[in-house]
Short mmCIF file of C-alpha atoms in Angstrom, two decimals:
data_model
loop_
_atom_site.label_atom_id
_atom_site.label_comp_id
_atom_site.label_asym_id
_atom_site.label_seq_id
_atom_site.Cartn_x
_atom_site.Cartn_y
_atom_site.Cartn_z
CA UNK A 1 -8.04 -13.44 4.46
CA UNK A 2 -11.67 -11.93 4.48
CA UNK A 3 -12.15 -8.30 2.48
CA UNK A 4 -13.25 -5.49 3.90
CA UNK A 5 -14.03 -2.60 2.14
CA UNK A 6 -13.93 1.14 3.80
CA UNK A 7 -15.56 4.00 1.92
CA UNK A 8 -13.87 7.36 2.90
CA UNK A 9 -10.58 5.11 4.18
CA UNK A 10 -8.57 7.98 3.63
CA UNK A 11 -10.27 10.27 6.29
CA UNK A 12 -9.45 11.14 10.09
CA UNK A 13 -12.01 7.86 11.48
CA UNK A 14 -11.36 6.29 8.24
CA UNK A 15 -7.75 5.39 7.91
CA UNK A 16 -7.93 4.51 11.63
CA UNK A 17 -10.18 1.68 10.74
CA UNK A 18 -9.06 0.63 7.42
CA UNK A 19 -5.48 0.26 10.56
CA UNK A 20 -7.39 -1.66 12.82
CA UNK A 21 -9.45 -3.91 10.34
CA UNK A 22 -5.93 -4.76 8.96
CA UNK A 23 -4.21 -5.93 12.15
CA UNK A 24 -7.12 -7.93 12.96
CA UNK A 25 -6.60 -9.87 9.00
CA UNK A 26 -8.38 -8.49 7.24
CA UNK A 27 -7.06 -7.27 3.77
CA UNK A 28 -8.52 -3.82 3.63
CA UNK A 29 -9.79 -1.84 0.42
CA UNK A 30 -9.41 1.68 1.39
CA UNK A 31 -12.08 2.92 -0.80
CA UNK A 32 -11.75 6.63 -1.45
CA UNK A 33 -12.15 9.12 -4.40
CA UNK A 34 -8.74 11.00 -3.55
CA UNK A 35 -5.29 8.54 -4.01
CA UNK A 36 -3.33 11.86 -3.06
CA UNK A 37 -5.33 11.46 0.62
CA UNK A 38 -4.60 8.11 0.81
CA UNK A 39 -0.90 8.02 0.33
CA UNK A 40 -0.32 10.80 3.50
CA UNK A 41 -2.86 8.61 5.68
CA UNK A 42 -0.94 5.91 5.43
CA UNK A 43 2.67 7.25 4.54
CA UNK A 44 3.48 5.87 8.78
CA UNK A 45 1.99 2.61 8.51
CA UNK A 46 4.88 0.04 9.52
CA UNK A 47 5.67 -1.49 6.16
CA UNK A 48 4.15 -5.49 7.31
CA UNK A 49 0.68 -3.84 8.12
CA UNK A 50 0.72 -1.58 5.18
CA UNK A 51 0.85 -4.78 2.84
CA UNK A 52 -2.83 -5.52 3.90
CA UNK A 53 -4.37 -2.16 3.13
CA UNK A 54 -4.59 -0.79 -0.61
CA UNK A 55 -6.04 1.91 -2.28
CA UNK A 56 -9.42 1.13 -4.09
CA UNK A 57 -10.54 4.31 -6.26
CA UNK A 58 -14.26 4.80 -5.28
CA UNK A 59 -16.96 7.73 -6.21
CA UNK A 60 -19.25 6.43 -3.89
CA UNK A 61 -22.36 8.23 -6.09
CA UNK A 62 -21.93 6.31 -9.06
CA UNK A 63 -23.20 2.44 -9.45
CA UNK A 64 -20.17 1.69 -12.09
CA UNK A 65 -17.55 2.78 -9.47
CA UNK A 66 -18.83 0.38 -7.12
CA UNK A 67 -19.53 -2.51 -9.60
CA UNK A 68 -15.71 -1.76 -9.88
CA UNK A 69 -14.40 -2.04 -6.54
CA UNK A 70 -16.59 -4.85 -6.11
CA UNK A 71 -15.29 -6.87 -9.37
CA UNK A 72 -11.91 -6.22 -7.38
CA UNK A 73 -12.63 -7.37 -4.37
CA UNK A 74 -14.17 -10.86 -5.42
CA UNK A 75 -11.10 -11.09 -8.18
CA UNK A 76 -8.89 -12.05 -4.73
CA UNK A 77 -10.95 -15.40 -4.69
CA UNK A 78 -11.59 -14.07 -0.60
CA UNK A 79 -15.04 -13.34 0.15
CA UNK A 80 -16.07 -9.84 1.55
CA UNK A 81 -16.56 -9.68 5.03
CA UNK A 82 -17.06 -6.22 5.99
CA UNK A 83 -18.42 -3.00 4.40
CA UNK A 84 -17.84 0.31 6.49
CA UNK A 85 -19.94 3.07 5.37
CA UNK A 86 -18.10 6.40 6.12
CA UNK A 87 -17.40 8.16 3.48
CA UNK A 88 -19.39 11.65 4.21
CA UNK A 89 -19.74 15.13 2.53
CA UNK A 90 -19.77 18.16 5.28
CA UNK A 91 -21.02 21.52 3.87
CA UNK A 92 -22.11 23.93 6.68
CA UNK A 93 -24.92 25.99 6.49
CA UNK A 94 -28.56 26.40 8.33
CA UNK A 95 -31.59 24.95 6.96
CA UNK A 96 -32.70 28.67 6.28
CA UNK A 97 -29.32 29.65 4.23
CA UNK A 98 -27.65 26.63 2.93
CA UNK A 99 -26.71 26.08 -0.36
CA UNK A 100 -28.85 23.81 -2.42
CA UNK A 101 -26.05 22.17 -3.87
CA UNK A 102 -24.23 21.69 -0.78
CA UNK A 103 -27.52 20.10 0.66
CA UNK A 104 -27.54 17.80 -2.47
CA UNK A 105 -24.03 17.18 -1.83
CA UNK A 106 -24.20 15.77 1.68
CA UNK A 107 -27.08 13.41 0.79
CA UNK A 108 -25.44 12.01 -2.22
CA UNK A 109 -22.24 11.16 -0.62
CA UNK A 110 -23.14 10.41 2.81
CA UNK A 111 -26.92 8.48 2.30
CA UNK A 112 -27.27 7.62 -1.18
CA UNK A 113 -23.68 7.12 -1.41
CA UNK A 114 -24.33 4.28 1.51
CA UNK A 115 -27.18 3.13 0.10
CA UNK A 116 -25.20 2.18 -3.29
CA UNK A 117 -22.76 0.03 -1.06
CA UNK A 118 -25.13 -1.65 0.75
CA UNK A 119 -27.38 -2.57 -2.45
CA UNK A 120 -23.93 -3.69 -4.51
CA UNK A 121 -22.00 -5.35 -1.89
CA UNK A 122 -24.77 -6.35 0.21
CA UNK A 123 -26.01 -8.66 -2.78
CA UNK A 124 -22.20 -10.19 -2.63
CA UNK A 125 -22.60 -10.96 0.91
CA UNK A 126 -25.95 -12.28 0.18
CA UNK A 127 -24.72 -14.46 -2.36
CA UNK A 128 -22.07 -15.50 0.01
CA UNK A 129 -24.74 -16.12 2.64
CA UNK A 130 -23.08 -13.64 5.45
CA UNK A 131 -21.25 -10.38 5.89
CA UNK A 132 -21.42 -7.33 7.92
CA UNK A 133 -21.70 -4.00 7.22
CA UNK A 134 -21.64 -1.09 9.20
CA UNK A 135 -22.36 2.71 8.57
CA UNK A 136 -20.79 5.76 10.50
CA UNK A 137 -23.44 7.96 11.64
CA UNK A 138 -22.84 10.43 14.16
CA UNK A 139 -25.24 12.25 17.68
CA UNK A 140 -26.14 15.39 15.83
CA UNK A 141 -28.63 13.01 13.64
CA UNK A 142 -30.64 12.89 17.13
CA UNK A 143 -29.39 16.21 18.38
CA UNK A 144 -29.54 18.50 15.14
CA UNK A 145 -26.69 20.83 14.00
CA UNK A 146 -28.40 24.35 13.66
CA UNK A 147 -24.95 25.61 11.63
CA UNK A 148 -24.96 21.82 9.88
CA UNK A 149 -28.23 21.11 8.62
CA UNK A 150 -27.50 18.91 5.90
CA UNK A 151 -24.86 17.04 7.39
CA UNK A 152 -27.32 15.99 10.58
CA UNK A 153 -30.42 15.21 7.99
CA UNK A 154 -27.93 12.69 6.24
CA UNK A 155 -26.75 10.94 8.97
CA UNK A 156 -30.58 10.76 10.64
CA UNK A 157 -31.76 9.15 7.25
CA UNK A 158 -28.42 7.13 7.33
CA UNK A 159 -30.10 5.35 10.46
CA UNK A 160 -33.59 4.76 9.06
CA UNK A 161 -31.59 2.90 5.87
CA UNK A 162 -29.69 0.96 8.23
CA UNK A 163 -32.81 -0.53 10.10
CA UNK A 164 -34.14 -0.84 6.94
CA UNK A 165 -31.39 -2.89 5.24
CA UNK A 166 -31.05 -4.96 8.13
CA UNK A 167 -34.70 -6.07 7.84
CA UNK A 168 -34.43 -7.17 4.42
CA UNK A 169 -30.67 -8.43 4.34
CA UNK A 170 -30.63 -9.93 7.67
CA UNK A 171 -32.60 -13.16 5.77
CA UNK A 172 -30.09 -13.53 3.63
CA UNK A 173 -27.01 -13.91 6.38
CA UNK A 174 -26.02 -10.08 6.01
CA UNK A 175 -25.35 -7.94 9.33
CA UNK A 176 -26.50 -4.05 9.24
CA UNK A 177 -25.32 -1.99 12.10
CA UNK A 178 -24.41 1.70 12.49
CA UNK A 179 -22.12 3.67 14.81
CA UNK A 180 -23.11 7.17 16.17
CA UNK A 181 -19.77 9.16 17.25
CA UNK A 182 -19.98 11.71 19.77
CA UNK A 183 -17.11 14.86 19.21
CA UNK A 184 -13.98 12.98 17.75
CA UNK A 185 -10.64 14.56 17.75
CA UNK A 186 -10.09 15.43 14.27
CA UNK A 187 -9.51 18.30 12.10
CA UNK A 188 -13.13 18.45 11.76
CA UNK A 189 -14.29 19.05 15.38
CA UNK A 190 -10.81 21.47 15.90
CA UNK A 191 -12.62 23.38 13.08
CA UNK A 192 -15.82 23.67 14.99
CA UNK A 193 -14.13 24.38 18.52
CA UNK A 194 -12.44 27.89 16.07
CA UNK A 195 -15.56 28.89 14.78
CA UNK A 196 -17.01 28.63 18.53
CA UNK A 197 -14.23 30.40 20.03
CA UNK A 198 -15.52 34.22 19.40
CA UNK A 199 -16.76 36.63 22.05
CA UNK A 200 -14.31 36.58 24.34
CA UNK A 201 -13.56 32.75 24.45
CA UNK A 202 -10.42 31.37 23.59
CA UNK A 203 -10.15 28.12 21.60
CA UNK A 204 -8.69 26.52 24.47
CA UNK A 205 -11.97 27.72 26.20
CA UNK A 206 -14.24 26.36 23.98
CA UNK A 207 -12.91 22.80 24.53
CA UNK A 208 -12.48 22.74 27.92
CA UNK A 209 -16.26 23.41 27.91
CA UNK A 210 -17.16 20.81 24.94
CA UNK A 211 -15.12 18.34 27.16
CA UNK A 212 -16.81 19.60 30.34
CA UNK A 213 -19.90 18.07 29.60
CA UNK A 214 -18.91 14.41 28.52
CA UNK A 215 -18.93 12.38 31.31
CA UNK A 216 -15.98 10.74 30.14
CA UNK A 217 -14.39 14.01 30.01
CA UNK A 218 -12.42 13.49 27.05
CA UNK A 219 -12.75 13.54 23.41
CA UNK A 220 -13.47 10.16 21.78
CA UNK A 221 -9.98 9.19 19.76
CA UNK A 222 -10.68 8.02 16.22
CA UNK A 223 -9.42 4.79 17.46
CA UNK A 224 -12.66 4.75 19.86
CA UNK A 225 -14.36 4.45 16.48
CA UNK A 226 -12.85 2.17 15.10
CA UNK A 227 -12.60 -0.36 17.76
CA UNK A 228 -16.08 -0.27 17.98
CA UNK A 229 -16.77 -0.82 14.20
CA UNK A 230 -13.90 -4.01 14.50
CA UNK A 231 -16.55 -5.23 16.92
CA UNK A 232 -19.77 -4.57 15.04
CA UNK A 233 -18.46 -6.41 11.84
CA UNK A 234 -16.80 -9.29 13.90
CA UNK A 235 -18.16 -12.73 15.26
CA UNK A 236 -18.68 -11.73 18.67
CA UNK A 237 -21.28 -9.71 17.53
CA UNK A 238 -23.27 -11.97 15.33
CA UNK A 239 -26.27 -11.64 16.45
CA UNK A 240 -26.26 -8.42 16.58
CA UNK A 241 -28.31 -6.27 13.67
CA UNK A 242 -30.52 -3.28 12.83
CA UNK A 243 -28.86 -1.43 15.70
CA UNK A 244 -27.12 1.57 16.38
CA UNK A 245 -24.14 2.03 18.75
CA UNK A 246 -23.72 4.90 20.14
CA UNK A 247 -20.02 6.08 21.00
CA UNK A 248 -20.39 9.36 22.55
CA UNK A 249 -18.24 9.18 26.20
CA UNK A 250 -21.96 9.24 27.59
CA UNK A 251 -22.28 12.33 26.91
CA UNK A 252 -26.12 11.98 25.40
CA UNK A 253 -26.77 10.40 28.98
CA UNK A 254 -24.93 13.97 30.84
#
C-alpha cells in the first residue's frame, strides 16, 4: 500500500483528498499542524476507510517537522507515492495595506512551506526512483486578488517552483504537477461571497453572479479537486510533468 502524504489534510480540499487518495489504496498521512481539525474532518468517515487515513503532525515551515513525518512514512516499509502540497496560509489585505507579517505568513506556509516537502520527500522519491507530487495552486495566481495580495503572489511563485522542481526531479523518476482551482465551495469562498454582498446585494446575489460567469455554471465541489489531484499523482498520468491543471468550470476561457 503506497504512502501518500497531504499537507493541510485537515482543510475543506484537503480532507476531501486525503478521502479519495484512501479509497483508491493508498494509506494516507494527513499532514496538518492542528489534530483538533483533523478529528472533525474526519469524525464521518465510514470506519473501513478511516483505517487508511491517520493524522501526521506537520509545521510545514520547519525542516525537523518534515524529517519527522518523513522518518514515519518510510518506517511502514511502503514507499511514498504521492506528496500533495496544500497546506496554505490566507491573510487578506492589498498590496498597499497588508500586514507584513501576514505577507510573511502566506509565503512561508504556502511556498516555502511546499518547497520544504518537495526538497525532503522529493529526495525519498528520488531515492526510490519515482513518485509524484502535486501542489494546489489556485486562478487568482494568473488573475490577481486586489483584497488578497499575498495569498495570489504565493500561489503564482508556487507555479514557477513547480516547473522548476519538475526540471530537476523529473531525472530522477519524480513527477511535479500543480492544480489551479477556480471558486470552490468552501467556507473560504462563502466568506468572500459575504464580504461582496454590500450595496444593495444580497449574498444570494453575489453568487448567483460569481456562478453566472462559469460556463459550467456551478461551483467546483472540493471533490472536483481532488479527483483531479487522484489523477495527477496516478499512472495514467505518467508522463505527465511540469504542468499545471487548471480546474476552474472554464471559467478563465468565459
Amino acid at each position: 500500500m503506497p504512502i501518500a502524504i497531504v499537507t493541510g489534510g485537515s482543510g475543506t480540499i484537503g480532507s476531501v483528498i486525503c478521502r479519495v487518495l484512501a479509497e483508491r489504496g493508498d494509506h494516507v498521512l494527513c499532514a496538518d499542524i492542528n489534530e483538533g481539525a483533523f478529528a472533525g474532518a474526519f469524525a464521518d468517515t465510514p470506519e473501513e476507510l478511516a483505517a487508511s487515513i491517520e493524522f501526521a503532525a506537520l509545521d510545514v515551515t520547519e525542516p525537523e517537522s518534515w524529517d519527522a513525518v518523513c522518518q514515519r512514512a518510510t518506517s511502514t516499509g511502503e514507499p511514498i507515492g504521492t506528496l500533495v502540497n496544500a497546506a496554505v496560509s490566507v491573510k487578506l489585505g492589498s498590496i498597499d495595506r497588508m500586514d507584513h507579517g501576514d505577507w510573511r505568513s502566506s509565503f512561508d506556509v504556502t511556498l516555502h512551506g511546499a518547497a520544504l516537502g518537495i526538497q525532503t520527500v522529493g529526495n525519498h522519491m528520488a531515492a526510490q526512483g519515482q513518485g509524484a507530487i502535486v501542489n494546489i495552486a489556485s486562478v487568482v495566481a494568473h488573475s490577481g486578488a486586489p483584497m488578497n495580495a499575498g495569498y495570489a503572489t504565493a500561489k503564482a511563485a508556487l507555479l514557477g517552483l513547480t516547473r522548476t522542481a519538475a526540471a530537476r526531479l523529473g531525472r530522477k523518476g519524480v513527477r511535479v504537477t500543480a492544480v489551479s482551482p477556480g471558486w470552490v465551495q468552501s467556507p473560504a469562498v462563502d466568506g468572500l461571497f459575504k464580504a461582496q454582498a454590500r450595496g444593495g446585494r444580497s449574498l444570494d446575489e453575489v453568487r448567483a453572479a460569481f456562478v453566472a460567469a462559469i460556463p459550467l455554471q456551478r461551483l467546483a465541489e472540493p471533490e472536483d479537486i481532488a479527483q483531479t489531484v487522484a489523477f495527477l499523482s496516478s499512472d495514467g498520468a505518467k508522463y505527465i510533468t511540469g504542468i499545471e491543471l487548471v480546474v476552474d468550470g472554464g471559467l478563465g476561457v468565459a
